[in-house]
Each structure stands twice: as C-alpha cells, then as structure tokens.
Amino acid sequence: AQSVTQLDSQVPVFEEAPVELRCNYSSSVSVYLFWYVQYPNQGLQLLLKYLSGSTLVKGINGFEAEFNKSQTSFHLRKPSVHISDTAEYFCAVSDWSGGYQKVTFGIGTKLQVIP
Amino acid sequence: EPEVTQTPSHQVTQMGQEVILRCVPISNHLYFYWYRQILGQKVEFLVSFYNNEISEKSEIFDDQFSVERPDGSNFTLKIRSTKLEDSAMYFCASSGRGDTEAFFGQGTRLTVV
C-alpha cells in the first residue's frame, strides 16, 4: 500500500519570498511522484513529475521538486512566489501494482501568497 | 495535445435523483478511473476500469455507484440515488499501457440539493 503525507495544511508566505511545500511518501514498490496544483474552483493541473533519473525535477511556473529516496520525500520549492501562485497543491504517488495505475493523493497544502 | 474531457462542468441535482457524469478519455488509453474530491478534502480513488470490467473499487464505491463504457469512447459514472454527501468534484482519468502517469480531466462539480 502507498501513502502520501503533506505535513503542512496551510502555508502563508509573502510575495517574492521562497517557499517549500513538504511531501513524504511510503510505498512498497517503485513509484512515480507528482505535484498537482488546483486553483479555486478549478481542476487538477500537473506541475511536475518524477519518474527516474535526475532527482531535481523542474516544472511549470518556476516550481521544482527534489526526490530524496533515503528520506522518502519529494518537497516542492519555488525561489520567489507570486500572488498568482495562491492555490492548493497536492502531492501524489502512483504505481502499477495490481495491474493498473493507482494514484494516491496527499491531503493538500493551501499556499497563500500575501502581498 | 490529447486530453481527457468531462461533461458537464457543473451539475446540480435533487437528492434521490440519478446522475450520470460523462468522460471522454484519451483515445488510445486502456485504463480508466474515477476520483472524488469533497470540498476542502483530498482527492480520493473511487474505481478503476479495464477491459470492460472494474479492476478495483474503494469502499466509497458502494452499490449506488456504477461505471460503464457504453460505446468505446465514453466512460460514465452513474450515481443511482444521490445523497447530500455525494456533493463533490468528480475527476475522470485515463492511462495507456506502460504510461507513467494518469491523465486527469478538469472535473465535474456535482451539487446535490
């Protein structure tokens, strides 16, 4: 079974400050890791994904995440946030165990960018 | 770029009524999924569907729910008799054999009144 823990339910940060949204996962098999963003009243948009290879993954809107296998973490970072980054961010893992792809989401972190 | 499309984007229904949420997965995909997000909560797995049958369903997916691929292009989720607690955003997703990710639609917001 796989699980995802997002340690912070809300993260307030001032505009142009850096931010890190934390994500830890557990799984008994190799997994793929994702970050999705959800703007108010909208659907899920894929920010970035880690499949294999380089542990630093760059995504859209200036976000990046680092896969750390020993710490089973996949934290999301942005060096300078904008007001438009205010949204909810979901960390997710997926694998093909059981013959189909199952995605497990974390509970989400609300990023509030303060002007 | 191919995408998963869901209709309608928002549906309001009265408690006890049947609703059908529709999804058109990416055309060459073989695996289909429904997820649910109750307002303010995380996205939860409901069901996966492959080769015209359910692969796995969660405990949420009780007898009130059913899925169907009626015509080779659509993938539907039916809720037989809606309850207030069925109000949520419902996401459809699909993936191909060997894909590294599932591709999500924009969701249907279901409001049961």
Tab-separated table of C-alpha atoms in Angstrom:
chain	number	residue	atom	x	y	z
A	1	ALA	CA	0.000	0.000	0.000
A	2	GLN	CA	1.170	3.504	-0.668
A	3	SER	CA	0.526	6.707	1.218
A	4	VAL	CA	1.364	10.385	0.994
A	5	THR	CA	1.819	12.810	3.865
A	6	GLN	CA	1.734	16.543	3.375
A	7	LEU	CA	2.836	17.958	6.660
A	8	ASP	CA	1.506	21.483	6.250
A	9	SER	CA	-2.165	22.097	5.605
A	10	GLN	CA	-1.630	25.831	5.056
A	11	VAL	CA	1.457	27.829	4.207
A	12	PRO	CA	1.275	31.632	4.216
A	13	VAL	CA	4.196	33.357	2.532
A	14	PHE	CA	4.930	36.910	1.421
A	15	GLU	CA	5.125	37.710	-2.248
A	16	GLU	CA	8.626	37.266	-3.719
A	17	ALA	CA	9.710	35.108	-0.780
A	18	PRO	CA	10.813	31.489	-1.291
A	19	VAL	CA	8.540	28.627	-0.366
A	20	GLU	CA	8.862	24.912	0.287
A	21	LEU	CA	5.871	22.582	0.461
A	22	ARG	CA	6.716	19.304	2.099
A	23	CYS	CA	5.721	15.842	0.969
A	24	ASN	CA	6.693	12.432	2.282
A	25	TYR	CA	5.543	9.147	0.829
A	26	SER	CA	5.626	5.475	1.593
A	27	SER	CA	5.348	2.603	-0.831
A	28	SER	CA	6.423	-0.987	-1.058
A	29	VAL	CA	7.293	-0.672	-4.753
A	30	SER	CA	8.958	1.850	-7.000
A	31	VAL	CA	6.693	4.796	-7.541
A	32	TYR	CA	6.251	7.810	-9.692
A	33	LEU	CA	5.820	11.106	-7.874
A	34	PHE	CA	3.780	14.131	-8.853
A	35	TRP	CA	2.758	17.563	-7.752
A	36	TYR	CA	-0.569	18.943	-8.902
A	37	VAL	CA	-1.945	22.443	-8.443
A	38	GLN	CA	-5.610	23.284	-8.057
A	39	TYR	CA	-6.735	26.884	-8.383
A	40	PRO	CA	-10.036	27.840	-6.734
A	41	ASN	CA	-12.983	26.099	-8.358
A	42	GLN	CA	-10.823	24.503	-10.990
A	43	GLY	CA	-9.487	21.057	-11.818
A	44	LEU	CA	-6.081	19.483	-11.270
A	45	GLN	CA	-3.124	20.735	-13.244
A	46	LEU	CA	0.120	18.778	-13.330
A	47	LEU	CA	3.032	20.898	-12.079
A	48	LEU	CA	5.824	18.367	-12.377
A	49	LYS	CA	6.637	14.696	-12.076
A	50	TYR	CA	9.496	12.444	-11.083
A	51	LEU	CA	9.804	9.190	-12.958
A	52	SER	CA	13.510	8.308	-12.794
A	53	GLY	CA	16.917	9.846	-13.414
A	54	SER	CA	17.870	13.258	-12.058
A	55	THR	CA	16.464	13.810	-8.607
A	56	LEU	CA	15.825	17.505	-9.243
A	57	VAL	CA	12.764	17.992	-11.371
A	58	LYS	CA	11.715	21.289	-12.892
A	59	GLY	CA	8.085	22.033	-13.632
A	60	ILE	CA	5.855	24.799	-14.856
A	61	ASN	CA	5.527	28.252	-13.320
A	62	GLY	CA	9.065	28.179	-11.892
A	63	PHE	CA	8.456	25.299	-9.479
A	64	GLU	CA	10.893	22.490	-8.855
A	65	ALA	CA	10.978	19.432	-6.620
A	66	GLU	CA	13.693	17.170	-5.316
A	67	PHE	CA	13.286	13.439	-4.931
A	68	ASN	CA	15.105	12.071	-1.895
A	69	LYS	CA	14.882	8.300	-1.743
A	70	SER	CA	16.572	7.895	1.627
A	71	GLN	CA	14.170	10.348	3.243
A	72	THR	CA	11.211	9.256	1.075
A	73	SER	CA	10.497	12.889	0.363
A	74	PHE	CA	9.512	14.935	-2.646
A	75	HIS	CA	9.396	18.549	-1.480
A	76	LEU	CA	8.206	21.292	-3.808
A	77	ARG	CA	10.058	24.604	-3.948
A	78	LYS	CA	9.885	27.950	-5.631
A	79	PRO	CA	12.527	30.643	-5.071
A	80	SER	CA	10.143	33.590	-5.416
A	81	VAL	CA	6.367	33.284	-5.267
A	82	HIS	CA	3.762	35.464	-6.942
A	83	ILE	CA	0.213	36.293	-5.934
A	84	SER	CA	-0.950	34.057	-8.772
A	85	ASP	CA	0.612	31.044	-7.032
A	86	THR	CA	-2.131	31.154	-4.407
A	87	ALA	CA	-3.745	27.739	-4.788
A	88	GLU	CA	-3.868	24.281	-3.273
A	89	TYR	CA	-1.027	21.906	-4.026
A	90	PHE	CA	-1.342	18.146	-3.960
A	91	CYS	CA	1.489	15.671	-3.811
A	92	ALA	CA	0.714	12.272	-5.327
A	93	VAL	CA	2.296	8.888	-5.932
A	94	SER	CA	1.354	6.268	-8.454
A	95	ASP	CA	2.388	2.749	-9.291
A	96	TRP	CA	1.296	-0.150	-11.458
A	97	SER	CA	0.850	-2.738	-8.731
A	98	GLY	CA	-2.304	-4.767	-9.213
A	99	GLY	CA	-2.184	-4.450	-12.981
A	100	TYR	CA	-3.438	-0.896	-13.216
A	101	GLN	CA	-2.173	2.521	-12.272
A	102	LYS	CA	-3.359	3.774	-8.926
A	103	VAL	CA	-2.771	7.356	-7.835
A	104	THR	CA	-2.772	8.231	-4.152
A	105	PHE	CA	-3.016	11.887	-3.211
A	106	GLY	CA	-1.933	13.741	-0.141
A	107	ILE	CA	-4.380	15.898	1.732
A	108	GLY	CA	-3.151	19.058	0.061
A	109	THR	CA	-1.358	22.220	1.149
A	110	LYS	CA	-3.007	25.597	0.700
A	111	LEU	CA	-0.429	28.151	-0.350
A	112	GLN	CA	-1.491	31.695	0.467
A	113	VAL	CA	0.705	34.386	-1.007
A	114	ILE	CA	0.458	37.644	0.922
A	115	PRO	CA	1.007	40.894	-0.973
B	1	GLU	CA	-2.306	17.631	-27.132
B	2	PRO	CA	-4.807	14.879	-26.294
B	3	GLU	CA	-6.805	15.434	-23.147
B	4	VAL	CA	-9.498	13.892	-21.020
B	5	THR	CA	-12.753	15.813	-21.265
B	6	GLN	CA	-15.591	15.751	-18.792
B	7	THR	CA	-19.151	16.965	-19.114
B	8	PRO	CA	-20.897	18.780	-17.634
B	9	SER	CA	-18.513	21.019	-15.723
B	10	HIS	CA	-21.153	21.611	-13.062
B	11	GLN	CA	-24.322	19.688	-12.319
B	12	VAL	CA	-26.969	20.414	-9.731
B	13	THR	CA	-29.381	17.651	-8.845
B	14	GLN	CA	-32.030	16.973	-6.257
B	15	MET	CA	-31.429	14.415	-3.555
B	16	GLY	CA	-32.642	10.990	-4.635
B	17	GLN	CA	-32.224	11.667	-8.345
B	18	GLU	CA	-29.945	9.665	-10.603
B	19	VAL	CA	-26.997	11.418	-12.219
B	20	ILE	CA	-24.616	10.349	-14.939
B	21	LEU	CA	-21.235	12.016	-15.202
B	22	ARG	CA	-19.578	11.689	-18.562
B	23	CYS	CA	-15.956	11.446	-19.565
B	24	VAL	CA	-14.159	11.027	-22.869
B	25	PRO	CA	-10.751	9.508	-22.132
B	26	ILE	CA	-7.745	9.902	-24.390
B	27	SER	CA	-8.480	7.789	-27.435
B	28	ASN	CA	-5.824	5.054	-27.259
B	29	HIS	CA	-5.941	4.643	-23.488
B	30	LEU	CA	-6.998	1.366	-21.932
B	31	TYR	CA	-7.321	2.150	-18.234
B	32	PHE	CA	-9.983	4.435	-16.836
B	33	TYR	CA	-10.549	5.851	-13.387
B	34	TRP	CA	-12.878	7.964	-11.317
B	35	TYR	CA	-11.737	10.012	-8.340
B	36	ARG	CA	-13.724	12.201	-5.979
B	37	GLN	CA	-12.847	15.330	-4.017
B	38	ILE	CA	-15.267	16.504	-1.382
B	39	LEU	CA	-14.924	20.255	-0.839
B	40	GLY	CA	-11.880	21.026	1.247
B	41	GLN	CA	-10.672	17.437	1.322
B	42	LYS	CA	-8.197	15.369	-0.614
B	43	VAL	CA	-8.743	13.615	-3.905
B	44	GLU	CA	-9.856	10.019	-3.282
B	45	PHE	CA	-9.799	6.991	-5.540
B	46	LEU	CA	-13.204	5.574	-6.422
B	47	VAL	CA	-12.751	2.951	-9.106
B	48	SER	CA	-10.523	1.695	-11.890
B	49	PHE	CA	-11.806	0.057	-15.067
B	50	TYR	CA	-10.001	-2.065	-17.630
B	51	ASN	CA	-11.121	-4.453	-20.349
B	52	ASN	CA	-14.767	-3.654	-19.684
B	53	GLU	CA	-14.700	-4.524	-16.047
B	54	ILE	CA	-13.852	-2.985	-12.704
B	55	SER	CA	-10.241	-3.652	-11.634
B	56	GLU	CA	-10.569	-2.217	-8.171
B	57	LYS	CA	-13.034	-0.121	-6.229
B	58	SER	CA	-12.720	1.685	-2.957
B	59	GLU	CA	-15.072	1.377	-0.009
B	60	ILE	CA	-16.673	4.629	-1.130
B	61	PHE	CA	-17.832	2.945	-4.351
B	62	ASP	CA	-20.913	1.218	-2.986
B	63	ASP	CA	-23.966	-0.174	-4.752
B	64	GLN	CA	-25.191	3.332	-5.512
B	65	PHE	CA	-22.316	3.795	-7.962
B	66	SER	CA	-21.721	2.137	-11.294
B	67	VAL	CA	-19.415	2.709	-14.241
B	68	GLU	CA	-19.814	1.917	-17.887
B	69	ARG	CA	-18.037	2.299	-21.184
B	70	PRO	CA	-21.129	2.287	-23.359
B	71	ASP	CA	-19.746	2.975	-26.796
B	72	GLY	CA	-15.973	2.652	-26.893
B	73	SER	CA	-15.323	6.351	-26.408
B	74	ASN	CA	-17.272	7.487	-23.363
B	75	PHE	CA	-16.713	6.408	-19.779
B	76	THR	CA	-19.547	7.185	-17.394
B	77	LEU	CA	-20.112	7.253	-13.665
B	78	LYS	CA	-23.687	6.782	-12.520
B	79	ILE	CA	-24.963	7.565	-9.066
B	80	ARG	CA	-28.307	5.849	-8.693
B	81	SER	CA	-29.933	7.861	-5.913
B	82	THR	CA	-27.892	10.870	-4.923
B	83	LYS	CA	-27.365	11.892	-1.336
B	84	LEU	CA	-26.265	15.251	0.005
B	85	GLU	CA	-22.872	13.772	0.850
B	86	ASP	CA	-22.297	12.905	-2.810
B	87	SER	CA	-21.708	16.601	-3.454
B	88	ALA	CA	-18.107	16.763	-4.634
B	89	MET	CA	-15.825	17.313	-7.582
B	90	TYR	CA	-15.541	14.128	-9.636
B	91	PHE	CA	-12.430	13.592	-11.725
B	92	CYS	CA	-12.098	11.154	-14.565
B	93	ALA	CA	-8.639	9.921	-15.556
B	94	SER	CA	-7.170	7.580	-18.123
B	95	SER	CA	-3.834	5.984	-18.878
B	96	GLY	CA	-2.282	3.850	-21.561
B	97	ARG	CA	-0.338	0.628	-21.176
B	98	GLY	CA	3.029	1.471	-19.640
B	99	ASP	CA	2.174	5.130	-19.113
B	100	THR	CA	3.969	6.783	-16.225
B	101	GLU	CA	1.026	8.947	-15.270
B	102	ALA	CA	-2.731	9.032	-15.329
B	103	PHE	CA	-4.182	11.977	-17.223
B	104	PHE	CA	-6.950	13.818	-15.394
B	105	GLY	CA	-9.913	15.702	-16.744
B	106	GLN	CA	-10.960	19.093	-15.400
B	107	GLY	CA	-13.655	17.578	-13.222
B	108	THR	CA	-17.418	17.780	-12.818
B	109	ARG	CA	-18.672	19.598	-9.787
B	110	LEU	CA	-21.771	17.800	-8.526
B	111	THR	CA	-24.041	19.648	-6.141
B	112	VAL	CA	-26.851	17.685	-4.518
B	113	VAL	CA	-29.603	19.849	-3.021
